[in-house]
Coordinates of C-alpha atoms and ligand atoms in Angstrom, one line a residue:
Chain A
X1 CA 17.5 40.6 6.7
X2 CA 17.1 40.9 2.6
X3 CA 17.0 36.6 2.8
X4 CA 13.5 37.3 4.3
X5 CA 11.6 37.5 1.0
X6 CA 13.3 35.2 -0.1
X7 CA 12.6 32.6 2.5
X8 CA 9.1 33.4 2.0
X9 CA 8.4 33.2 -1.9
X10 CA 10.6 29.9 -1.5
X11 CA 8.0 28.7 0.9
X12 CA 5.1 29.4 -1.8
X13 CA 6.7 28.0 -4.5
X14 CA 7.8 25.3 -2.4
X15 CA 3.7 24.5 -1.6
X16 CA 3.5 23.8 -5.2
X17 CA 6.4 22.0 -5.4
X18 CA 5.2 19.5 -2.4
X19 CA 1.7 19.3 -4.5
X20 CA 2.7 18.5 -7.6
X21 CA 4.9 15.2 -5.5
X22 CA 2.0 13.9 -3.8
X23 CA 0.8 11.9 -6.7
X24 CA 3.5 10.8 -7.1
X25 CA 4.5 9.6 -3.9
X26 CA 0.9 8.2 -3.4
X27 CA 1.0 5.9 -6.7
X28 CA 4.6 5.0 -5.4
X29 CA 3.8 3.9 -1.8
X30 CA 1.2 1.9 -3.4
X31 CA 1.9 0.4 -6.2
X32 CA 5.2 0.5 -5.8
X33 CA 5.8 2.3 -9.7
X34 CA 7.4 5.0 -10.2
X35 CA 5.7 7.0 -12.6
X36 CA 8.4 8.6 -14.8
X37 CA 5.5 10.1 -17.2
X38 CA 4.8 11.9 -14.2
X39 CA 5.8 15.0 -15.4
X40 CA 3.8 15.0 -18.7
X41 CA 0.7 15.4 -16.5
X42 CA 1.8 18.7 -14.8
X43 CA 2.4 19.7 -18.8
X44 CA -1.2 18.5 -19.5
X45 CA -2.1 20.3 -16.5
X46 CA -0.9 23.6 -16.8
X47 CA -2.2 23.6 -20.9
X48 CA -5.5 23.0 -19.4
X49 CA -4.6 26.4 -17.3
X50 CA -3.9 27.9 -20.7
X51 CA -6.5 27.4 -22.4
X52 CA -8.9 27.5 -20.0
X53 CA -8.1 30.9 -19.1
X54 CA -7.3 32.2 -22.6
X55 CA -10.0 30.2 -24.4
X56 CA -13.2 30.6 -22.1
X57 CA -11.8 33.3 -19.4
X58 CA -11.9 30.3 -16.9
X59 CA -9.7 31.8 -13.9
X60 CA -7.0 29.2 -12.3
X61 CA -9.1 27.8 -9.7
X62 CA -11.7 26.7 -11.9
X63 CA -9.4 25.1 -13.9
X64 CA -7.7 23.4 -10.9
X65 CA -11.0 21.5 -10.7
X66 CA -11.6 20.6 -13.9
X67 CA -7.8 19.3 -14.3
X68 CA -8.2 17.3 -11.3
X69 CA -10.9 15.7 -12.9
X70 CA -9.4 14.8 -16.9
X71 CA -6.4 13.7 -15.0
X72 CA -8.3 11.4 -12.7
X73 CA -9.5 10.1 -15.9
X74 CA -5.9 9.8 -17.3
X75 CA -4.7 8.0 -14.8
X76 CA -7.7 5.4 -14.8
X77 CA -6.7 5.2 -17.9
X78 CA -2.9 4.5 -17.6
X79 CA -3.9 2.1 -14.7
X80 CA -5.8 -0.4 -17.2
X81 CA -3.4 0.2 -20.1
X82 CA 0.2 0.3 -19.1
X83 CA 0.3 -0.4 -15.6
X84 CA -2.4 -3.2 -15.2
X85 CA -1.7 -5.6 -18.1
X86 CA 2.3 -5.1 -17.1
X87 CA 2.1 -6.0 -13.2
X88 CA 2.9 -9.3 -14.0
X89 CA 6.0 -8.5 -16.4
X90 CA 7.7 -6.9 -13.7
X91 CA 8.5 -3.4 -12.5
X92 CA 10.8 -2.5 -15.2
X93 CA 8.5 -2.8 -17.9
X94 CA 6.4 -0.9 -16.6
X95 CA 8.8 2.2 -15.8
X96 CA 9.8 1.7 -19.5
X97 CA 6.3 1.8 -20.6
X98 CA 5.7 4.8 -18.8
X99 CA 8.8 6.7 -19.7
X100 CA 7.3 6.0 -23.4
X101 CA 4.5 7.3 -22.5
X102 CA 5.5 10.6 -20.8
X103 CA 7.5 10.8 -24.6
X104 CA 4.6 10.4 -26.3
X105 CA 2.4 12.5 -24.2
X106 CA 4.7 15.2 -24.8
X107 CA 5.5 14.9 -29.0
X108 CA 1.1 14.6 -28.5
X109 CA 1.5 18.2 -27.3
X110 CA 3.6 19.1 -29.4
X111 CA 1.5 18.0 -32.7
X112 CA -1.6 19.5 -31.4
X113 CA -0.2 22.8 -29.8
X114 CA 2.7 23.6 -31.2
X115 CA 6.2 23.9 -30.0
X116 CA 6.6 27.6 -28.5
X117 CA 6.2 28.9 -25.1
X118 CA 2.9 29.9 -24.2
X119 CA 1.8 31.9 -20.8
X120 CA -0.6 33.9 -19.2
X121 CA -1.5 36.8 -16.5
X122 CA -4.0 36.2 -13.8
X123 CA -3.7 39.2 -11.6
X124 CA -5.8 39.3 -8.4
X125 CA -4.3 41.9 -6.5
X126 CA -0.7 41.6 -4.0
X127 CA 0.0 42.3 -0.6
X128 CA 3.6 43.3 0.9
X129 CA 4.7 40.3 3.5
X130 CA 8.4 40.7 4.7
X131 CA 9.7 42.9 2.0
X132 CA 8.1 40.4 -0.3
X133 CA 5.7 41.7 -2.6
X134 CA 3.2 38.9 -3.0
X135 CA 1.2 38.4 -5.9
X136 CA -2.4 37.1 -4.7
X137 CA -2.4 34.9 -7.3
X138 CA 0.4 33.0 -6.3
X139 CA -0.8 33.0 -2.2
X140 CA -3.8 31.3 -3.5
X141 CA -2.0 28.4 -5.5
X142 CA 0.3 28.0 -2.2
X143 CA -2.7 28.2 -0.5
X144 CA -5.0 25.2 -2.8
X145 CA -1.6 23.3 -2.6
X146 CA -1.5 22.9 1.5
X147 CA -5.2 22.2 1.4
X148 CA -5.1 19.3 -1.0
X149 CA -2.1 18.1 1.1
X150 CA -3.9 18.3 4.5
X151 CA -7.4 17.4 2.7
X152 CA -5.3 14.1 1.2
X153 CA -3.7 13.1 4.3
X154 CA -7.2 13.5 6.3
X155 CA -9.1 11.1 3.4
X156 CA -6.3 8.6 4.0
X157 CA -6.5 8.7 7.6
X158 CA -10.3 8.7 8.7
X159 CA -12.5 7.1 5.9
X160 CA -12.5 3.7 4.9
X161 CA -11.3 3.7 1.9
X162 CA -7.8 5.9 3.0
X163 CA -7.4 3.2 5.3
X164 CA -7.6 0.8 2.3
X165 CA -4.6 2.7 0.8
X166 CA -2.8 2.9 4.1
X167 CA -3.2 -0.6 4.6
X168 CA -2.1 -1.9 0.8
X169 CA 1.1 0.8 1.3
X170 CA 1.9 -0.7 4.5
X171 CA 1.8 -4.6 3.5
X172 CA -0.5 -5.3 0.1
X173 CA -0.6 -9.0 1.1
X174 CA -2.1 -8.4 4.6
X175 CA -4.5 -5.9 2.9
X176 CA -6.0 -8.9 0.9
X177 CA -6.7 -11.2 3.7
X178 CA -8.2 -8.6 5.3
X179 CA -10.6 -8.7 2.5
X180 CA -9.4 -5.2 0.4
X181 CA -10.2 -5.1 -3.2
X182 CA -6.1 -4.5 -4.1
X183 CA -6.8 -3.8 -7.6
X184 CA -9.7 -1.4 -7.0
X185 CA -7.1 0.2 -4.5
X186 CA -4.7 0.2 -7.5
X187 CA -6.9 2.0 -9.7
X188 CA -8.3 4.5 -7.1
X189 CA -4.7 5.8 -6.4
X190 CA -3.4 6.2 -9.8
X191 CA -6.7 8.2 -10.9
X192 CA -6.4 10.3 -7.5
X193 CA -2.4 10.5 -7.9
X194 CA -2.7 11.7 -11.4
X195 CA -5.6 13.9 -10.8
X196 CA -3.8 15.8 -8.2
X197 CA -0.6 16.5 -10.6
X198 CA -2.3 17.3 -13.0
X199 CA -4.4 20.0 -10.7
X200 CA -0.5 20.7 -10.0
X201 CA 0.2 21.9 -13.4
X202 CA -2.7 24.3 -13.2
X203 CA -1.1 25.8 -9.7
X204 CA 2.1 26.0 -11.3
X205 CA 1.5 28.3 -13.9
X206 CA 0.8 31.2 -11.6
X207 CA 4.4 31.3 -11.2
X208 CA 6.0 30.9 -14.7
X209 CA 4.5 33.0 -16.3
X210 CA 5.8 32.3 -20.2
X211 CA 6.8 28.7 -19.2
X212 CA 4.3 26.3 -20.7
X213 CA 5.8 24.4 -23.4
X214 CA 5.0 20.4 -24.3
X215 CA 8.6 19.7 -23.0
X216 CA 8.2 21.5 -20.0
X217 CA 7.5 17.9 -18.0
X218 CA 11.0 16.8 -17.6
X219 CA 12.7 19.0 -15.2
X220 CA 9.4 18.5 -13.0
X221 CA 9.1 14.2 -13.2
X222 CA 12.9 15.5 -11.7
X223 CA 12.3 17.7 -9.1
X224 CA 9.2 15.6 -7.9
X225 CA 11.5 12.4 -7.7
X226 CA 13.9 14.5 -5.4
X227 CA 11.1 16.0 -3.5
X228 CA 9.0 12.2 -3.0
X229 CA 12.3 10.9 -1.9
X230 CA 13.3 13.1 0.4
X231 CA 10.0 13.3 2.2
X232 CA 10.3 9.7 1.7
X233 CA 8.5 7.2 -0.6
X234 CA 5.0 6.6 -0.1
X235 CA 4.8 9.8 2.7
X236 CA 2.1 12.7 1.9
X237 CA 2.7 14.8 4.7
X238 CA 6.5 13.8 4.0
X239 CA 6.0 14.8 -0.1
X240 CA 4.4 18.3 1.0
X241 CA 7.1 19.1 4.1
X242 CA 9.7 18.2 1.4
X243 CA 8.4 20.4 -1.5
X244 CA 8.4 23.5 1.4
X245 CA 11.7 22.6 1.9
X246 CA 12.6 22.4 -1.7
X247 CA 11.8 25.8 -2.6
X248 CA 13.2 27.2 0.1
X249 CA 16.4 25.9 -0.8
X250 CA 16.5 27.1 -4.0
X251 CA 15.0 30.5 -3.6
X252 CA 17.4 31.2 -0.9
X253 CA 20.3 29.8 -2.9
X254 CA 19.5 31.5 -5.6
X255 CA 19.5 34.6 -3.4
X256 CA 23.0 33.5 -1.6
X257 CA 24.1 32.4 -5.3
X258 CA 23.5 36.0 -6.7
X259 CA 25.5 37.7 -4.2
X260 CA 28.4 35.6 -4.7
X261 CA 28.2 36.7 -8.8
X262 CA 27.6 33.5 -9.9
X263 CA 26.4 33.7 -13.3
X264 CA 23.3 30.9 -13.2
X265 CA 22.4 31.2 -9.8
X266 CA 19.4 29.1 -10.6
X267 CA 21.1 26.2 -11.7
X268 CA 23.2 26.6 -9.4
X269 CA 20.5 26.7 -6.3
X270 CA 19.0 23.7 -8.3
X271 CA 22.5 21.5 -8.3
X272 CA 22.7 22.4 -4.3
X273 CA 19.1 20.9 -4.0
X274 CA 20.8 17.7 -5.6
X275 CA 23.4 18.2 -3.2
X276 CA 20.9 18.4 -0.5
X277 CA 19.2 14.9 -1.9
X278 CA 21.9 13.3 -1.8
X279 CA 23.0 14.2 1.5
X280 CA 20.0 13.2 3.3
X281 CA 19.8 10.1 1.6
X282 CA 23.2 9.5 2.9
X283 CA 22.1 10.0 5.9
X284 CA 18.7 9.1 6.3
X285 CA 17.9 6.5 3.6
X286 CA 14.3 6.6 4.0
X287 CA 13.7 9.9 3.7
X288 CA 12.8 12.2 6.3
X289 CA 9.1 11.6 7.4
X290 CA 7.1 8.1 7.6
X291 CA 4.0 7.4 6.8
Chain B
X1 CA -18.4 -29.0 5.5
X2 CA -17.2 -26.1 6.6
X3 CA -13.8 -26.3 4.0
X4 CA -13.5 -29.0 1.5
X5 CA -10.2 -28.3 -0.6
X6 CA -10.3 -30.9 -3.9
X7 CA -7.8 -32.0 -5.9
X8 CA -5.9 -29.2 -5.9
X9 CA -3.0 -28.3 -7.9
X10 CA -0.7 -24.8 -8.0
X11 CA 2.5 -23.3 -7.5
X12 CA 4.8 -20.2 -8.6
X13 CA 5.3 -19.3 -12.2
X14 CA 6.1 -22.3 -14.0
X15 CA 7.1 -24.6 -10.8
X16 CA 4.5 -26.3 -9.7
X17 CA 4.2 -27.1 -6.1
X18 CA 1.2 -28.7 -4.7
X19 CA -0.4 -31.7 -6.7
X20 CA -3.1 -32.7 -6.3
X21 CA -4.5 -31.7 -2.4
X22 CA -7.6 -33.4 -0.7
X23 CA -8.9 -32.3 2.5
X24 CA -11.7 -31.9 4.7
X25 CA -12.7 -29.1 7.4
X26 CA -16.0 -30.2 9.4
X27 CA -17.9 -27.5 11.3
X28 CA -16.2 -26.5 14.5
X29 CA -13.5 -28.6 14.2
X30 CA -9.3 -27.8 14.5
X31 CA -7.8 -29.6 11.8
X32 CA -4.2 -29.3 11.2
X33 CA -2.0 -29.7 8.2
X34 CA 1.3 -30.4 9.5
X35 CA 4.8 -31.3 7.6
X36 CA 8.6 -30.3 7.2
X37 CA 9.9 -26.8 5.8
X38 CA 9.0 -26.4 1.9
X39 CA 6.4 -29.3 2.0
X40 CA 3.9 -27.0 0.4
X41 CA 1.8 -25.9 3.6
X42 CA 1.5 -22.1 3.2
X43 CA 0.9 -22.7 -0.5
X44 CA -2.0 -24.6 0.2
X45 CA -3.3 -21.7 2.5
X46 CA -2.3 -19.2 -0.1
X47 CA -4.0 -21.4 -3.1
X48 CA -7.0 -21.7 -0.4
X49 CA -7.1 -18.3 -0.5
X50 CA -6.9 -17.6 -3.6
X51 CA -3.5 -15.1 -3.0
X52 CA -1.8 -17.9 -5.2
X53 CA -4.6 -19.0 -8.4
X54 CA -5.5 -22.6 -8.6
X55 CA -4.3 -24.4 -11.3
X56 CA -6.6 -27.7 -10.7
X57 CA -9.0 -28.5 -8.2
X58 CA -11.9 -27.0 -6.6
X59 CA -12.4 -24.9 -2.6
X60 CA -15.6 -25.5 -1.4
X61 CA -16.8 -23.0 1.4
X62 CA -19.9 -24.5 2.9
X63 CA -20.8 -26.6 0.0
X64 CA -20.3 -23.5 -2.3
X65 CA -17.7 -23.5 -5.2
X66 CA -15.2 -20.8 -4.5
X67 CA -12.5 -21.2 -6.3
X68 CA -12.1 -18.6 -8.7
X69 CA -13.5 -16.2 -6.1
X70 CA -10.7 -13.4 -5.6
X71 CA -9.6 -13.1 -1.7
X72 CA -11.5 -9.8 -0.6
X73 CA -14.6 -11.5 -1.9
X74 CA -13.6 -14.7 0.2
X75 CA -13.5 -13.0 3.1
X76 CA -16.4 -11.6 2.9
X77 CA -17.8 -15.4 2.3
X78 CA -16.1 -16.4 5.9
X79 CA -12.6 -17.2 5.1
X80 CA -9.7 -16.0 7.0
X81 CA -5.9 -16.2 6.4
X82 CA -3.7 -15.5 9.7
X83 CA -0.5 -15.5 6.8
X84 CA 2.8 -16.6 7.6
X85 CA 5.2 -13.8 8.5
X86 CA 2.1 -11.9 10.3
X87 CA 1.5 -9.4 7.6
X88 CA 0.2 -7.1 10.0
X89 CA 0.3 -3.1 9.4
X90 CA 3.2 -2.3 11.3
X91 CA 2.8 1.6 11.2
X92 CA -0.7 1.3 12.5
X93 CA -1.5 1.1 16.1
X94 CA -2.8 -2.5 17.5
X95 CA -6.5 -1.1 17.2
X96 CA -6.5 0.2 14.3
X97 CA -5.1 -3.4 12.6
X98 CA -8.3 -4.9 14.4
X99 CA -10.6 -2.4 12.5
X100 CA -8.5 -2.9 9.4
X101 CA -9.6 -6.8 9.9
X102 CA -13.4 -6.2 9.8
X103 CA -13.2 -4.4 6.8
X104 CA -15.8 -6.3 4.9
X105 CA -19.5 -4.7 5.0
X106 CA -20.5 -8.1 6.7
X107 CA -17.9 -7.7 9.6
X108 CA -17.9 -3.6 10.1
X109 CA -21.8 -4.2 11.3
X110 CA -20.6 -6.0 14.3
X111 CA -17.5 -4.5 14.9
X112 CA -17.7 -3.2 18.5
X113 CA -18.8 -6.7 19.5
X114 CA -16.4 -8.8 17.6
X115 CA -13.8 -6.2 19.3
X116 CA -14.6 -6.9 22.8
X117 CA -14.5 -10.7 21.7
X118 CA -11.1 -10.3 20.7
X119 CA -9.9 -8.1 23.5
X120 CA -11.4 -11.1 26.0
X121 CA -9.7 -13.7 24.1
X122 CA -6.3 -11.6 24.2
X123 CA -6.2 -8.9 27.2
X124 CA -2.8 -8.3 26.3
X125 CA -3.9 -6.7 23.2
X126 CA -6.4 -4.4 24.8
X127 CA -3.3 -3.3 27.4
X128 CA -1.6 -2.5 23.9
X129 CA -4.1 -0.8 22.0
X130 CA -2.7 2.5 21.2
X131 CA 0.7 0.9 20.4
X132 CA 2.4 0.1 16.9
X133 CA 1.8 -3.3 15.8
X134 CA 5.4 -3.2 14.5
X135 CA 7.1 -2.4 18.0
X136 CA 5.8 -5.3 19.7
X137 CA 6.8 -8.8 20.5
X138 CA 6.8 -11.9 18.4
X139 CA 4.2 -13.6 20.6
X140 CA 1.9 -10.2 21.2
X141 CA 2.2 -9.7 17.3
X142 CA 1.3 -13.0 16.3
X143 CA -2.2 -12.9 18.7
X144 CA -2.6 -9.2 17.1
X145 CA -2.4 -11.4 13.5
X146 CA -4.7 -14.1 15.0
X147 CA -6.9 -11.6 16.4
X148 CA -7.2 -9.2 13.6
X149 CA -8.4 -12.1 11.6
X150 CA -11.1 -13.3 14.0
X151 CA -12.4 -10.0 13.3
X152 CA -13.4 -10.7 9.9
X153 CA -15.8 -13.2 11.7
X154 CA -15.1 -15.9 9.6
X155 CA -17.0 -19.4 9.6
X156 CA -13.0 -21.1 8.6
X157 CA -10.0 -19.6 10.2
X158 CA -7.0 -20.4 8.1
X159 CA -3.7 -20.2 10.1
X160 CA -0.3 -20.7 9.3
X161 CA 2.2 -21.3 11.7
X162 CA 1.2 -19.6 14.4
X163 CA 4.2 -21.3 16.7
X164 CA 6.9 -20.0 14.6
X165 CA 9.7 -17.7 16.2
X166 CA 8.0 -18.4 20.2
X167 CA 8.7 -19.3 23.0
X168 CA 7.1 -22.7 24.9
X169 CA 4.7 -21.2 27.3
X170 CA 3.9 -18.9 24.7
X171 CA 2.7 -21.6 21.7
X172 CA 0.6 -23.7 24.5
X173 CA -1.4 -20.6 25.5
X174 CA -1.9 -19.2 21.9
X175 CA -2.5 -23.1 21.3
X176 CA -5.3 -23.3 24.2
X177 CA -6.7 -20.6 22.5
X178 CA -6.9 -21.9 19.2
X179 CA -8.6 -25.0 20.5
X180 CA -11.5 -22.6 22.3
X181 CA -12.0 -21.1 18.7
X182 CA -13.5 -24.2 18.1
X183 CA -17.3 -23.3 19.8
X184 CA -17.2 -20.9 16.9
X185 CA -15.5 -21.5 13.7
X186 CA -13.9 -24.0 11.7
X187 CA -9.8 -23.9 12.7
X188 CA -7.6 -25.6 9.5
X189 CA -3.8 -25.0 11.2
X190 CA -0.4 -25.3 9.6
X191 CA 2.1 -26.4 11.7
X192 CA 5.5 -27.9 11.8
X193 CA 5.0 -28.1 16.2
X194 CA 3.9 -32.1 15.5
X195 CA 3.3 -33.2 18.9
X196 CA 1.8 -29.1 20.2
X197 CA -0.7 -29.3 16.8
X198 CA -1.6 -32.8 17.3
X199 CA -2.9 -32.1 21.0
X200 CA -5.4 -29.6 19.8
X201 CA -6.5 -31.1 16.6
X202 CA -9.7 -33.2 16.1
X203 CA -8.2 -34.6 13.2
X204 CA -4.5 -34.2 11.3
X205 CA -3.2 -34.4 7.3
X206 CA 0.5 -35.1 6.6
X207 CA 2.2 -33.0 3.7
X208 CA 5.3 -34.0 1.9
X209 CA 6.4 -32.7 -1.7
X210 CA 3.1 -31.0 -2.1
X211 CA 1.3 -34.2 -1.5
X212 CA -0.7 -35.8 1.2
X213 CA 1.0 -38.8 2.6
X214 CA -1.1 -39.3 5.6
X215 CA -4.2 -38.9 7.4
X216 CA -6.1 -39.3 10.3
X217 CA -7.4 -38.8 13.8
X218 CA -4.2 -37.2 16.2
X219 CA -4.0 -40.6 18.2
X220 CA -3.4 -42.6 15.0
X221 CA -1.0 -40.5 13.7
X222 CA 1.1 -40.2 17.1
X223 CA 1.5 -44.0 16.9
X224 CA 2.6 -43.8 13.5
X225 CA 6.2 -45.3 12.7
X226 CA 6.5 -42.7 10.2
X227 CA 5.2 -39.8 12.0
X228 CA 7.2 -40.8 15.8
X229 CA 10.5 -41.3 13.5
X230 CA 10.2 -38.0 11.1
X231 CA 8.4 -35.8 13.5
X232 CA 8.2 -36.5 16.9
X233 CA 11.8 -37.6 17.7
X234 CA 11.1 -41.1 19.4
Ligands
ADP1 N1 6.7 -16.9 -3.7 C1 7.3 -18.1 -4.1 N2 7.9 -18.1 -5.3 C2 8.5 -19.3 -5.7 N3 8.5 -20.4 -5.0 C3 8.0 -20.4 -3.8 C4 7.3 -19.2 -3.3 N4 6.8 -19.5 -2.1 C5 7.2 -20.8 -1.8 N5 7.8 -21.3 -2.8 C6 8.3 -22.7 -2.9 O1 7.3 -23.6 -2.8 C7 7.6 -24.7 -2.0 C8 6.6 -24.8 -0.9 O2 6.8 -23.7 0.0 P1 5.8 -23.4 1.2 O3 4.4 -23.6 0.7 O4 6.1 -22.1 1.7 O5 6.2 -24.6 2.2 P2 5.9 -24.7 3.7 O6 4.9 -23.6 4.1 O7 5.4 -26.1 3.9 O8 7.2 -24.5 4.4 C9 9.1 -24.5 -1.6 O9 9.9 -25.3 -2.4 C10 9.3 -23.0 -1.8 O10 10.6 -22.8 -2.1
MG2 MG1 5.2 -22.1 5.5

């Protein structure tokens, strides 16, 4: 059974994957915006990965933190300055606004830190799982990804104000008369939403190694979208099952991809994954978990 | 007064709607605001509200001026919308839409009690306590929207066509409990059921094109030429 490892390091990378959705997917199910700058944030993320650890030896983890805090900060930020003064002008402002800003955000990066690839090695150790050898490193970002899913899904479930968010996803009008603060709601999520991708960029640099780049925001805003729908809009639990899902698709298509001597089995696996999207929202257009 | 509503003007964009509302809501009184389809009724409860912003006019909640007070802010003040179309949380379990509705600081103190109030007003509800709000019945969701907003414990209870989509024997039982509200709160009801609203209410307002046209005590307006020809069907 070589598809073993495989299967397994698509489940890891597939942890980060489902992380780096649920901000999005949160900010979706309640404000109902898509945030196409999304990506930029992972990009801001994993430069704060960069330099943390190259800069001032800060190992990932550390960094996770203090990237979940700056893009909490972000996002209160894009709250009151795009998405706030635009809620009136209608939805499609505000998804141009945003996709201006995700530009912006990356020619920012670009001015500031130049165009090439940067990277780093944090090595921790690896264990042999299944034929796979897995890098520590890596466990632990799969690992920090399921516990901000579960920890997110608990918060939204038992305290008050998760049950605020729940409610304003659910019906915003009937969480007004019930006497929740909409707006403050508003706010709340996009901070949280874009503090958690942005902790998501940190996690995914422990598995591209030379792949931070100011552009590198795209292909994620991408793969999020694919991942949020198919767990379906609004869904945490739905965003992080998805994201598992995700990268086990491509790892093992890459796998299946390579033995059949295609000659990009990575795009390849990636176009499937499209294939897959579109398939279940054939099928099932609301993706496959509920809230 | 429990409610006064002054004067007031508002509408949707740039179409206005209601001009120019008057009307009074006495403690522990049922009050009803009753009138055809697109007469400006559930604007008046959204512009009460404040879910839809005045453009004229003044809300008075127990003397106080509340007008430009946002709607999670009213609530906490003792006003409570039961909306139109329910606007319950349908992936939420008929509990937890109670504890959603005493979500203000003022109501979560009291909560258990307000809960067996509402579970002895609707038993029916406590039977269905674990279940979805959005699985169940017209009638059982509309007491779950009633009741979820009784558990704000308001002073005015705001409700909007409660009657809508049900059965007979269903409105005069959701309707006999509407009228025992009264020992508690302030009841201002939107109806288009004339002759069910009028049998409850202590006193009645007539809407047409978003303006009053008529007033007074339930008796009055059942003998009314106007009221028997365009509402009652005699
Ligand atoms: N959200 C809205 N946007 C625009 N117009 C609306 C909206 N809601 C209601 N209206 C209009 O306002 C008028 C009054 O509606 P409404 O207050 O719902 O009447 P009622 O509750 O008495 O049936 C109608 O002409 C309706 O078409
Ligand atoms: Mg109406």
């Amino acid at each position: 059974m070589e598809v073993i490892p495989y299967f397994l390091s698509g489940l890891i990378i597939g942890s980060v994957y489902g992380l780096i959705t649920l901000g999005l997917s949160l900010i979706f199910g309640v404000l109902r915006v898509a945030n196409v700058a999304h990506g930029s944030f992972v990009m801001i993320g994993a430069y704060v990965a960069f330099f943390g650890f190259t800069l001032w030896g800060a190992p990932p983890p550390a960094a996770g933190i203090g990237a979940l805090a700056l893009g909490a900060g972000l996002g209160a930020l894009v709250y009151y300055v795009v998405v706030k003064p635009l809620m009136k002008a209608g939805e499609l402002n505000i998804l141009v606004a945003l996709f201006a800003l995700g530009l912006l955000i990356a020619e920012a990066a670009r001015m500031a830190w130049g165009p090439d690839f940067r990277g780093y090695t944090w090595s921790i150790g690896s264990v042999s799982l299944g034929g796979l050898v897995l890098e520590l490193s890596k466990a632990l970002g799969a690992l920090t990804a399921l516990a901000t899913a579960v920890g997110l899904e608990v918060f939204l479930r038992r305290t008050y104000f998760g049950r605020a968010v729940r409610a304003v996803v659910q019906d915003p009008v009937g969480a007004q008369v019930v006497g929740i603060d909409v707006e403050r709601v508003f706010l709340l999520s996009t901070a949280m939403g874009v503090g958690i991708t942005t902790m998501g960029g940190v996690m995914l640099t422990l598995f591209i190694p030379v792949g931070i780049n100011p552009y590198m925001g795209g292909i994620y805003t991408l793969i999020s979208f694919v991942i949020a729908v198919m767990g379906g809009l609004g869904s945490i639990m739905g965003a992080y099952m998805a994201g598992l899902l995700f990268g086990v698709f491509q790892s093992v298509g890459y796998y299946v991809f390579s033995l059949m001597g295609f000659a990009q089995p990575f795009e390849m696996a990636l176009f499937l994954a499209f294939v897959l999207l579109l398939l279940i929202l054939l099928f099932k257009p609301t993706g496959l978990f509920r809230l | 007064m429990a409610l006064s509503v002054q004067n007031l003007s508002s509408g949707y964009g740039r179409l206005q709607v209601l001009f120019g509302i008057s009307l009074e809501v006495p403690d522990k009184s049922v009050i009803s605001l009753l009138g055809p389809n697109g007469a400006g009724k559930s604007t008046t409860l959204w512009t009460v509200m404040g879910v839809v912003r005045p453009w004229e006019g003044m809300v008075l909640l127990g003397g106080t001026d509340v007008t430009k007070v946002p709607p999670h802010k009213k609530v906490e003040l003792g006003l409570a919308l039961v909306p139109e179309g329910r606007r319950l949380f349908p992936e939420m379990t008929v509990e937890e839409n109670l504890l959603m509705g005493a979500f203000t600081k003022r109501a979560r103190d009291k909560m258990q009690d307000t809960l067996e109030f509402v579970y002895a007003l609707f038993p029916r509800l406590k039977e269905r306590r674990r279940q979805k709000a959005g699985t169940m019945s017209g009638g059982e969701q509309q007491m779950l929207a009633i009741a979820r907003a009784l558990m704000s414990r308001p002073r005015v209870l705001l409700v909007d066509e409660p009657s809508a989509g049900l059965a007979p024997k269903v409105v005069s039982d959701l309707f006999q409990t509407v009228k025992r509200l009264k020992e508690e709160m302030s009841v201002l009801l939107v109806e288009q059921n004339v002759a069910a609203a009028l049998e409850i209410s202590d006193y009645a307002y007539v809407i047409e094109n978003g303006r009053i046209i008529l007033q007074g005590k339930p008796e009055e307006l059942a003998a009314n030429e106007h009221v028997k020809k365009a509402y009652l069907g005699v």
